[in-house]
Tab-separated table of C-alpha atoms in Angstrom:
chain	number	residue	atom	x	y	z
A	205	UNK	CA	84.316	20.550	19.074
A	206	UNK	CA	85.534	22.935	21.759
A	207	UNK	CA	89.203	22.681	22.702
A	208	UNK	CA	90.608	22.720	26.236
A	209	UNK	CA	93.515	25.149	26.715
A	210	UNK	CA	95.136	27.030	29.582
A	211	UNK	CA	94.290	30.674	30.171
A	212	UNK	CA	94.870	33.431	32.768
A	213	UNK	CA	91.649	34.207	34.621
A	214	UNK	CA	90.738	37.122	36.899
A	215	UNK	CA	87.825	35.819	38.972
A	216	UNK	CA	87.157	38.822	41.215
A	217	UNK	CA	88.235	42.397	41.815
A	218	UNK	CA	91.802	42.651	43.058
A	219	UNK	CA	92.279	38.897	43.481
A	220	UNK	CA	95.482	37.337	42.112
A	221	UNK	CA	95.028	35.878	38.640
A	222	UNK	CA	94.988	32.134	38.123
A	223	UNK	CA	95.897	29.829	35.248
A	224	UNK	CA	92.884	27.641	34.563
A	225	UNK	CA	91.588	25.308	31.870
A	226	UNK	CA	89.129	26.985	29.522
A	227	UNK	CA	86.990	25.840	26.606
A	228	UNK	CA	87.465	27.526	23.240
A	229	UNK	CA	84.743	26.831	20.625
A	230	UNK	CA	85.358	26.120	16.976
A	231	UNK	CA	85.035	29.330	14.948
A	232	UNK	CA	81.575	30.242	13.718
A	233	UNK	CA	80.672	32.603	10.865
A	234	UNK	CA	83.029	35.566	10.760
A	235	UNK	CA	85.288	34.165	13.494
A	236	UNK	CA	88.863	32.904	13.675
A	237	UNK	CA	90.625	30.550	16.068
A	238	UNK	CA	94.181	31.721	16.756
A	239	UNK	CA	97.032	29.798	18.308
A	240	UNK	CA	98.671	32.497	20.423
A	241	UNK	CA	102.460	32.690	20.216
A	242	UNK	CA	103.107	35.765	22.376
A	243	UNK	CA	101.101	38.254	24.441
A	244	UNK	CA	102.334	41.394	26.204
A	245	UNK	CA	101.412	42.260	29.787
A	246	UNK	CA	99.609	45.602	29.479
A	247	UNK	CA	98.298	48.035	32.121
A	248	UNK	CA	94.826	47.518	30.678
A	249	UNK	CA	94.884	43.889	31.830
A	250	UNK	CA	95.687	45.078	35.335
A	251	UNK	CA	92.795	47.569	35.101
A	252	UNK	CA	90.500	44.654	34.274
A	253	UNK	CA	91.770	42.682	37.268
A	254	UNK	CA	91.227	45.699	39.519
A	255	UNK	CA	87.664	46.230	38.249
A	256	UNK	CA	88.632	49.502	36.593
A	257	UNK	CA	87.014	48.646	33.239
A	258	UNK	CA	83.782	46.954	34.317
A	259	UNK	CA	82.598	44.263	36.725
A	260	UNK	CA	81.868	41.501	34.198
A	261	UNK	CA	84.021	38.914	35.990
A	262	UNK	CA	85.489	36.411	35.368
A	263	UNK	CA	87.826	37.889	32.782
A	264	UNK	CA	90.101	36.050	30.382
A	265	UNK	CA	92.994	38.507	30.333
A	266	UNK	CA	95.503	39.361	27.608
A	267	UNK	CA	95.038	41.305	24.382
A	268	UNK	CA	98.426	42.508	23.056
A	269	UNK	CA	99.176	39.440	20.999
A	270	UNK	CA	100.395	37.727	17.856
A	271	UNK	CA	99.906	34.175	16.664
A	272	UNK	CA	98.918	31.858	13.850
A	273	UNK	CA	95.399	31.321	12.549
A	274	UNK	CA	94.395	27.716	13.151
A	275	UNK	CA	90.889	27.738	11.702
A	276	UNK	CA	88.302	30.173	10.352
A	277	UNK	CA	84.533	30.153	10.222
A	278	UNK	CA	82.108	30.531	7.370
A	279	UNK	CA	82.460	33.652	5.246
A	280	UNK	CA	85.965	34.574	6.382
A	281	UNK	CA	88.144	35.725	3.506
A	282	UNK	CA	90.622	38.202	5.033
A	283	UNK	CA	92.741	35.532	6.756
A	284	UNK	CA	93.300	31.790	6.334
A	285	UNK	CA	94.731	28.946	8.412
A	286	UNK	CA	98.503	29.296	8.673
A	287	UNK	CA	98.552	33.104	8.476
A	288	UNK	CA	100.733	34.896	11.031
A	289	UNK	CA	98.602	37.676	12.507
A	290	UNK	CA	98.614	40.477	15.040
A	291	UNK	CA	95.400	40.714	17.050
A	292	UNK	CA	93.640	44.047	17.384
A	293	UNK	CA	90.700	45.153	19.502
A	294	UNK	CA	89.089	47.509	16.994
A	295	UNK	CA	87.782	45.340	14.162
A	296	UNK	CA	86.093	47.882	11.917
A	297	UNK	CA	82.580	47.245	10.652
A	298	UNK	CA	82.776	49.018	7.288
A	299	UNK	CA	79.177	50.224	7.576
A	300	UNK	CA	78.940	52.837	10.347
A	301	UNK	CA	78.953	56.567	9.679
A	302	UNK	CA	82.709	56.840	10.363
A	303	UNK	CA	83.574	53.966	8.016
A	304	UNK	CA	81.279	55.258	5.293
A	305	UNK	CA	82.921	58.691	5.515
A	306	UNK	CA	86.327	57.128	4.897
A	307	UNK	CA	87.471	57.311	8.541
A	308	UNK	CA	87.442	53.664	9.612
A	309	UNK	CA	89.997	54.301	12.375
A	310	UNK	CA	87.094	56.014	14.194
A	311	UNK	CA	84.722	53.076	13.618
A	312	UNK	CA	81.782	53.365	16.033
A	313	UNK	CA	80.673	49.734	15.706
A	314	UNK	CA	83.731	47.548	16.231
A	315	UNK	CA	82.954	43.915	16.907
A	316	UNK	CA	84.221	40.748	18.571
A	317	UNK	CA	83.549	37.019	18.338
A	318	UNK	CA	79.894	36.197	19.006
A	319	UNK	CA	80.577	32.868	20.716
A	320	UNK	CA	81.833	32.836	24.282
A	321	UNK	CA	84.840	31.044	25.689
A	322	UNK	CA	84.014	29.411	29.029
A	323	UNK	CA	85.379	27.742	32.105
A	324	UNK	CA	84.951	23.970	32.329
A	325	UNK	CA	81.745	24.409	34.347
A	326	UNK	CA	80.211	26.503	31.558
A	327	UNK	CA	80.767	29.913	33.159
A	328	UNK	CA	81.111	32.447	30.342
A	329	UNK	CA	84.328	34.469	30.235
A	330	UNK	CA	84.690	38.143	29.367
A	331	UNK	CA	87.787	38.378	27.146
A	332	UNK	CA	89.879	41.490	27.745
A	333	UNK	CA	89.175	43.975	24.939
A	334	UNK	CA	87.324	41.197	23.141
A	335	UNK	CA	90.507	39.159	22.694
A	336	UNK	CA	91.564	37.139	25.761
A	337	UNK	CA	95.064	36.185	24.614
A	338	UNK	CA	96.679	35.061	27.854
A	339	UNK	CA	95.665	31.658	26.563
A	340	UNK	CA	97.184	29.018	24.345
A	341	UNK	CA	94.359	29.607	21.851
A	342	UNK	CA	91.683	32.268	21.588
A	343	UNK	CA	88.552	32.931	19.549
A	344	UNK	CA	88.172	36.352	17.926
A	345	UNK	CA	86.302	38.064	15.128
A	346	UNK	CA	88.234	37.544	11.911
A	347	UNK	CA	88.485	41.331	11.541
A	348	UNK	CA	90.574	41.360	14.710
A	349	UNK	CA	93.329	39.476	12.851
A	350	UNK	CA	95.781	41.438	10.705
A	351	UNK	CA	98.110	39.375	8.537
A	352	UNK	CA	101.774	40.440	8.639
A	353	UNK	CA	105.112	38.947	7.632
A	354	UNK	CA	105.876	35.709	9.502
A	355	UNK	CA	109.529	36.778	9.672
A	356	UNK	CA	108.693	39.083	12.574
A	357	UNK	CA	109.305	37.987	16.151
A	358	UNK	CA	105.916	37.214	17.740
A	359	UNK	CA	107.008	38.821	21.037
A	360	UNK	CA	107.804	42.096	19.279
A	361	UNK	CA	104.998	42.048	16.712
A	362	UNK	CA	102.285	41.465	19.277
A	363	UNK	CA	103.084	44.758	21.006
A	364	UNK	CA	101.517	46.584	18.066
A	365	UNK	CA	98.246	45.084	19.274
A	366	UNK	CA	97.927	47.765	21.940
A	367	UNK	CA	100.509	49.855	23.796
A	368	UNK	CA	103.222	50.396	21.208
A	369	UNK	CA	100.674	51.137	18.495
A	370	UNK	CA	98.889	53.557	20.821
A	371	UNK	CA	102.094	55.528	21.339
A	372	UNK	CA	103.350	55.394	17.759
A	373	UNK	CA	99.927	56.408	16.477
A	374	UNK	CA	99.554	59.235	18.994
A	375	UNK	CA	102.586	60.865	17.397
A	376	UNK	CA	102.214	59.885	13.749
A	377	UNK	CA	98.448	59.677	13.243
A	378	UNK	CA	96.782	61.844	15.887
A	379	UNK	CA	99.545	64.370	16.516
A	380	UNK	CA	100.515	64.479	12.837
A	381	UNK	CA	104.118	65.212	13.803
A	382	UNK	CA	105.968	66.791	10.890
A	383	UNK	CA	109.631	66.976	9.921
A	384	UNK	CA	111.390	69.556	12.042
A	385	UNK	CA	108.731	69.697	14.780
A	386	UNK	CA	109.468	69.858	18.467
A	387	UNK	CA	107.611	67.160	20.414
A	388	UNK	CA	107.268	66.687	24.160
A	389	UNK	CA	106.076	63.396	25.640
A	390	UNK	CA	104.849	63.359	29.240
A	391	UNK	CA	105.076	59.878	30.767
A	392	UNK	CA	107.668	57.429	29.465
A	393	UNK	CA	106.248	53.997	30.084
A	394	UNK	CA	105.556	51.689	27.162
A	395	UNK	CA	103.063	54.026	25.461
A	396	UNK	CA	105.054	57.197	26.070
A	397	UNK	CA	108.309	55.712	24.838
A	398	UNK	CA	106.500	54.428	21.765
A	399	UNK	CA	105.393	58.030	21.174
A	400	UNK	CA	109.059	59.044	21.382
A	401	UNK	CA	109.858	56.470	18.715
A	402	UNK	CA	106.923	57.662	16.596
A	403	UNK	CA	108.094	61.256	16.788
A	404	UNK	CA	111.564	60.176	15.704
A	405	UNK	CA	110.151	58.180	12.783
A	406	UNK	CA	108.147	61.228	11.699
A	407	UNK	CA	111.293	63.385	11.605
A	408	UNK	CA	110.881	65.525	14.715
A	409	UNK	CA	113.940	67.719	15.250
A	410	UNK	CA	113.644	67.850	19.029
A	411	UNK	CA	112.001	65.262	21.274
A	412	UNK	CA	111.626	66.098	24.978
A	413	UNK	CA	110.833	63.166	27.263
A	414	UNK	CA	109.268	63.899	30.665
A	415	UNK	CA	108.929	61.479	33.585
A	416	UNK	CA	109.579	61.271	37.319
A	417	UNK	CA	111.703	58.117	36.979
A	418	UNK	CA	115.258	58.515	35.695
A	419	UNK	CA	115.292	54.884	34.521
A	420	UNK	CA	112.438	55.597	32.127
A	421	UNK	CA	114.126	58.779	30.956
A	422	UNK	CA	117.305	56.821	30.197
A	423	UNK	CA	115.245	54.426	28.084
A	424	UNK	CA	113.562	57.334	26.310
A	425	UNK	CA	116.926	58.788	25.391
A	426	UNK	CA	118.072	55.442	24.000
A	427	UNK	CA	114.901	55.303	21.885
A	428	UNK	CA	115.340	58.756	20.393
A	429	UNK	CA	114.628	61.512	22.921
A	430	UNK	CA	117.013	64.437	22.450
A	431	UNK	CA	116.279	65.971	25.865
A	432	UNK	CA	114.852	64.708	29.150
A	433	UNK	CA	113.054	66.398	32.026
A	434	UNK	CA	112.537	64.868	35.467
A	435	UNK	CA	109.159	66.227	36.515
A	436	UNK	CA	109.856	65.440	40.155
A	437	UNK	CA	112.802	67.835	40.382
A	438	UNK	CA	111.928	70.327	37.618
A	439	UNK	CA	108.863	72.335	36.666
A	440	UNK	CA	107.697	70.516	33.549
A	441	UNK	CA	106.130	73.506	31.800
A	442	UNK	CA	109.070	75.808	32.472
A	443	UNK	CA	111.585	73.159	31.443
A	444	UNK	CA	109.863	72.484	28.102
A	445	UNK	CA	109.555	76.197	27.411
A	446	UNK	CA	113.240	76.709	28.248
A	447	UNK	CA	114.170	74.014	25.728
A	448	UNK	CA	112.053	75.630	23.009
A	449	UNK	CA	113.169	79.258	23.145
A	450	UNK	CA	110.365	80.098	25.554
A	451	UNK	CA	107.630	79.124	23.108
A	452	UNK	CA	106.665	75.533	23.936
A	453	UNK	CA	106.512	72.394	21.822
A	454	UNK	CA	104.618	72.006	18.551
A	455	UNK	CA	103.065	68.759	19.782
A	456	UNK	CA	102.754	67.634	23.410
A	457	UNK	CA	101.630	64.057	24.072
A	458	UNK	CA	100.164	63.226	27.474
A	459	UNK	CA	100.794	59.520	27.969
A	460	UNK	CA	99.757	59.589	31.636
A	461	UNK	CA	96.195	60.894	31.554
A	462	UNK	CA	95.698	62.872	34.761
A	463	UNK	CA	94.386	66.432	35.190
A	464	UNK	CA	97.850	67.604	36.234
A	465	UNK	CA	99.724	66.083	33.295
A	466	UNK	CA	97.063	67.346	30.885
A	467	UNK	CA	97.409	70.850	32.310
A	468	UNK	CA	101.172	70.577	31.830
A	469	UNK	CA	100.678	69.472	28.233
A	470	UNK	CA	98.233	72.311	27.584
A	471	UNK	CA	100.580	75.050	28.797
A	472	UNK	CA	103.795	73.451	27.517
A	473	UNK	CA	102.717	73.682	23.865
A	474	UNK	CA	103.398	76.560	21.528
A	475	UNK	CA	100.632	78.859	20.329
A	476	UNK	CA	98.523	76.961	17.782
A	477	UNK	CA	100.220	73.763	18.948
A	478	UNK	CA	98.616	70.390	19.492
A	479	UNK	CA	97.889	68.440	22.675
A	480	UNK	CA	97.332	64.691	22.306
A	481	UNK	CA	95.817	62.752	25.198
A	482	UNK	CA	96.667	59.058	24.914
A	483	UNK	CA	96.932	58.164	28.619
A	484	UNK	CA	93.571	56.890	29.878
A	485	UNK	CA	91.963	58.869	32.732
A	486	UNK	CA	89.837	57.267	35.429
A	487	UNK	CA	86.104	58.069	35.594
A	488	UNK	CA	86.300	60.408	38.601
A	489	UNK	CA	88.933	62.740	37.109
A	490	UNK	CA	87.885	66.300	36.270
A	491	UNK	CA	89.736	68.992	34.317
A	492	UNK	CA	89.369	72.741	34.776
A	493	UNK	CA	90.977	75.225	32.381
A	494	UNK	CA	90.225	78.915	31.775
A	495	UNK	CA	88.117	78.978	28.641
A	496	UNK	CA	89.883	82.153	27.548
A	497	UNK	CA	93.172	80.230	27.543
A	498	UNK	CA	91.617	77.469	25.439
A	499	UNK	CA	90.533	80.119	22.941
A	500	UNK	CA	93.594	82.312	23.150
A	501	UNK	CA	96.195	79.596	22.681
A	502	UNK	CA	94.455	78.157	19.620
A	503	UNK	CA	95.620	74.913	18.111
A	504	UNK	CA	94.127	71.490	18.709
A	505	UNK	CA	93.207	69.418	21.737
A	506	UNK	CA	92.916	65.797	20.648
A	507	UNK	CA	92.303	62.395	22.164
A	508	UNK	CA	94.042	59.430	20.574
A	509	UNK	CA	92.030	56.196	20.450
A	510	UNK	CA	94.437	53.301	19.923
A	511	UNK	CA	96.750	55.701	18.133
A	512	UNK	CA	93.934	56.356	15.638
A	513	UNK	CA	95.332	53.343	13.828
A	514	UNK	CA	93.824	51.312	11.039
A	515	UNK	CA	95.353	47.877	11.625
A	516	UNK	CA	95.075	46.757	8.002
A	517	UNK	CA	97.072	49.831	6.977
A	518	UNK	CA	99.432	50.381	9.886
A	519	UNK	CA	100.454	46.925	11.142
A	520	UNK	CA	102.003	45.628	7.889
A	521	UNK	CA	103.778	48.955	7.313
A	522	UNK	CA	105.249	49.020	10.820
A	523	UNK	CA	106.312	45.375	10.629
A	524	UNK	CA	108.080	46.173	7.352
A	525	UNK	CA	109.948	48.994	9.114
A	526	UNK	CA	110.819	46.577	11.923
A	527	UNK	CA	112.217	44.000	9.492
A	528	UNK	CA	114.213	46.759	7.741
A	529	UNK	CA	115.827	47.683	11.059
A	530	UNK	CA	114.153	51.103	11.146
A	531	UNK	CA	111.755	50.397	14.042
A	532	UNK	CA	113.221	48.631	17.070
A	533	UNK	CA	110.212	46.827	18.493
A	534	UNK	CA	112.545	44.400	20.272
A	535	UNK	CA	113.637	47.270	22.532
A	536	UNK	CA	110.189	47.246	24.146
A	537	UNK	CA	110.456	43.586	25.196
A	538	UNK	CA	112.009	43.800	28.668
A	539	UNK	CA	111.570	40.101	29.420
A	540	UNK	CA	109.838	36.980	28.183
A	541	UNK	CA	107.859	34.964	30.718
A	542	UNK	CA	105.566	31.966	31.020
A	543	UNK	CA	101.794	31.985	31.404
A	544	UNK	CA	102.142	31.248	35.117
A	545	UNK	CA	104.224	34.404	35.661
A	546	UNK	CA	101.584	37.035	34.796
A	547	UNK	CA	100.758	37.990	38.399
A	548	UNK	CA	104.432	38.673	39.154
A	549	UNK	CA	104.721	40.612	35.888
A	550	UNK	CA	101.877	42.886	37.019
A	551	UNK	CA	103.935	43.763	40.101
A	552	UNK	CA	107.051	44.579	38.059
A	553	UNK	CA	104.989	46.681	35.662
A	554	UNK	CA	103.356	48.575	38.535
A	555	UNK	CA	106.812	49.383	39.958
A	556	UNK	CA	107.999	50.683	36.580
A	557	UNK	CA	110.688	48.017	36.281
A	558	UNK	CA	109.813	46.958	32.726
A	559	UNK	CA	108.529	48.391	29.467
A	560	UNK	CA	106.851	45.102	28.607
A	561	UNK	CA	106.861	41.611	29.979
A	562	UNK	CA	105.763	39.255	27.211
A	563	UNK	CA	104.232	35.808	27.687
A	564	UNK	CA	105.584	33.406	25.071
A	565	UNK	CA	104.042	30.027	24.272
């Protein structure tokens, strides 16, 4: 029997979100019902509200979450009722060409729950990134649940479900930062500062944080940046080169995702260096670079999808580091809020006042 719970709904483009009663079905084959304990307020949710993802309104927002499995459907073996899990939006299929080649983090056939959550009048909801976790309970594919230690704080653990994992993975997985490397990170919001932390975990010798907001640069320094550059008052490329003996960084991570920041990343890297794009561009953006420079500078130009993470591998490892005191996920939780506060949290996020607001239940 479907359960009635509260959830945050975006009914139309640009309209303020509302807390409404929704219906969540019992889990069917391959599905899991999760009692949400915490869910971060991510820019992607705001993109959904603004119609920047698609126009399949109404949306059930929220996706950066952790909670406890309440029930599972037929055939589910990876999780069981009572398991503490982090939700992820890339449940790998195990059968596509990427999975069969041993690269499941590139899975081309990720999946979500087949049943739909609805409003009370039967209107089907589109869950953000196939999750919809700004709700007291949500229905997901069982593969979207990754079991981790229940000792972890739900507010901190849930952030691995999207932004923090994207940044950590951009440095560790996609950028393959090595001990002694110099890393520059352009854009120091939640994702960019997570990339700073990832570079530090990987043993980077020098970490250069770039932003136009001194508050974000102060946070980046607290999280491990060795140098900061204010891109509003300094030339980003020249500043990074000056800090690297004129050569540029080994790895430059663009956590903004605009043509200008990508150009800065491209020219601020050393010869044979790596550029990692983890900030998400908008559809109308175009990039123009001299092809001779692309050839002549060598190295790698990479895009990082969700930090190229494999949740079953990365989430438990990162939670272990968190519980050992080696990964400060709590530092990303700027405030905890209630479900009714999401609209106001969007405004604070847009102004750059927080790394993450987290809804707790």
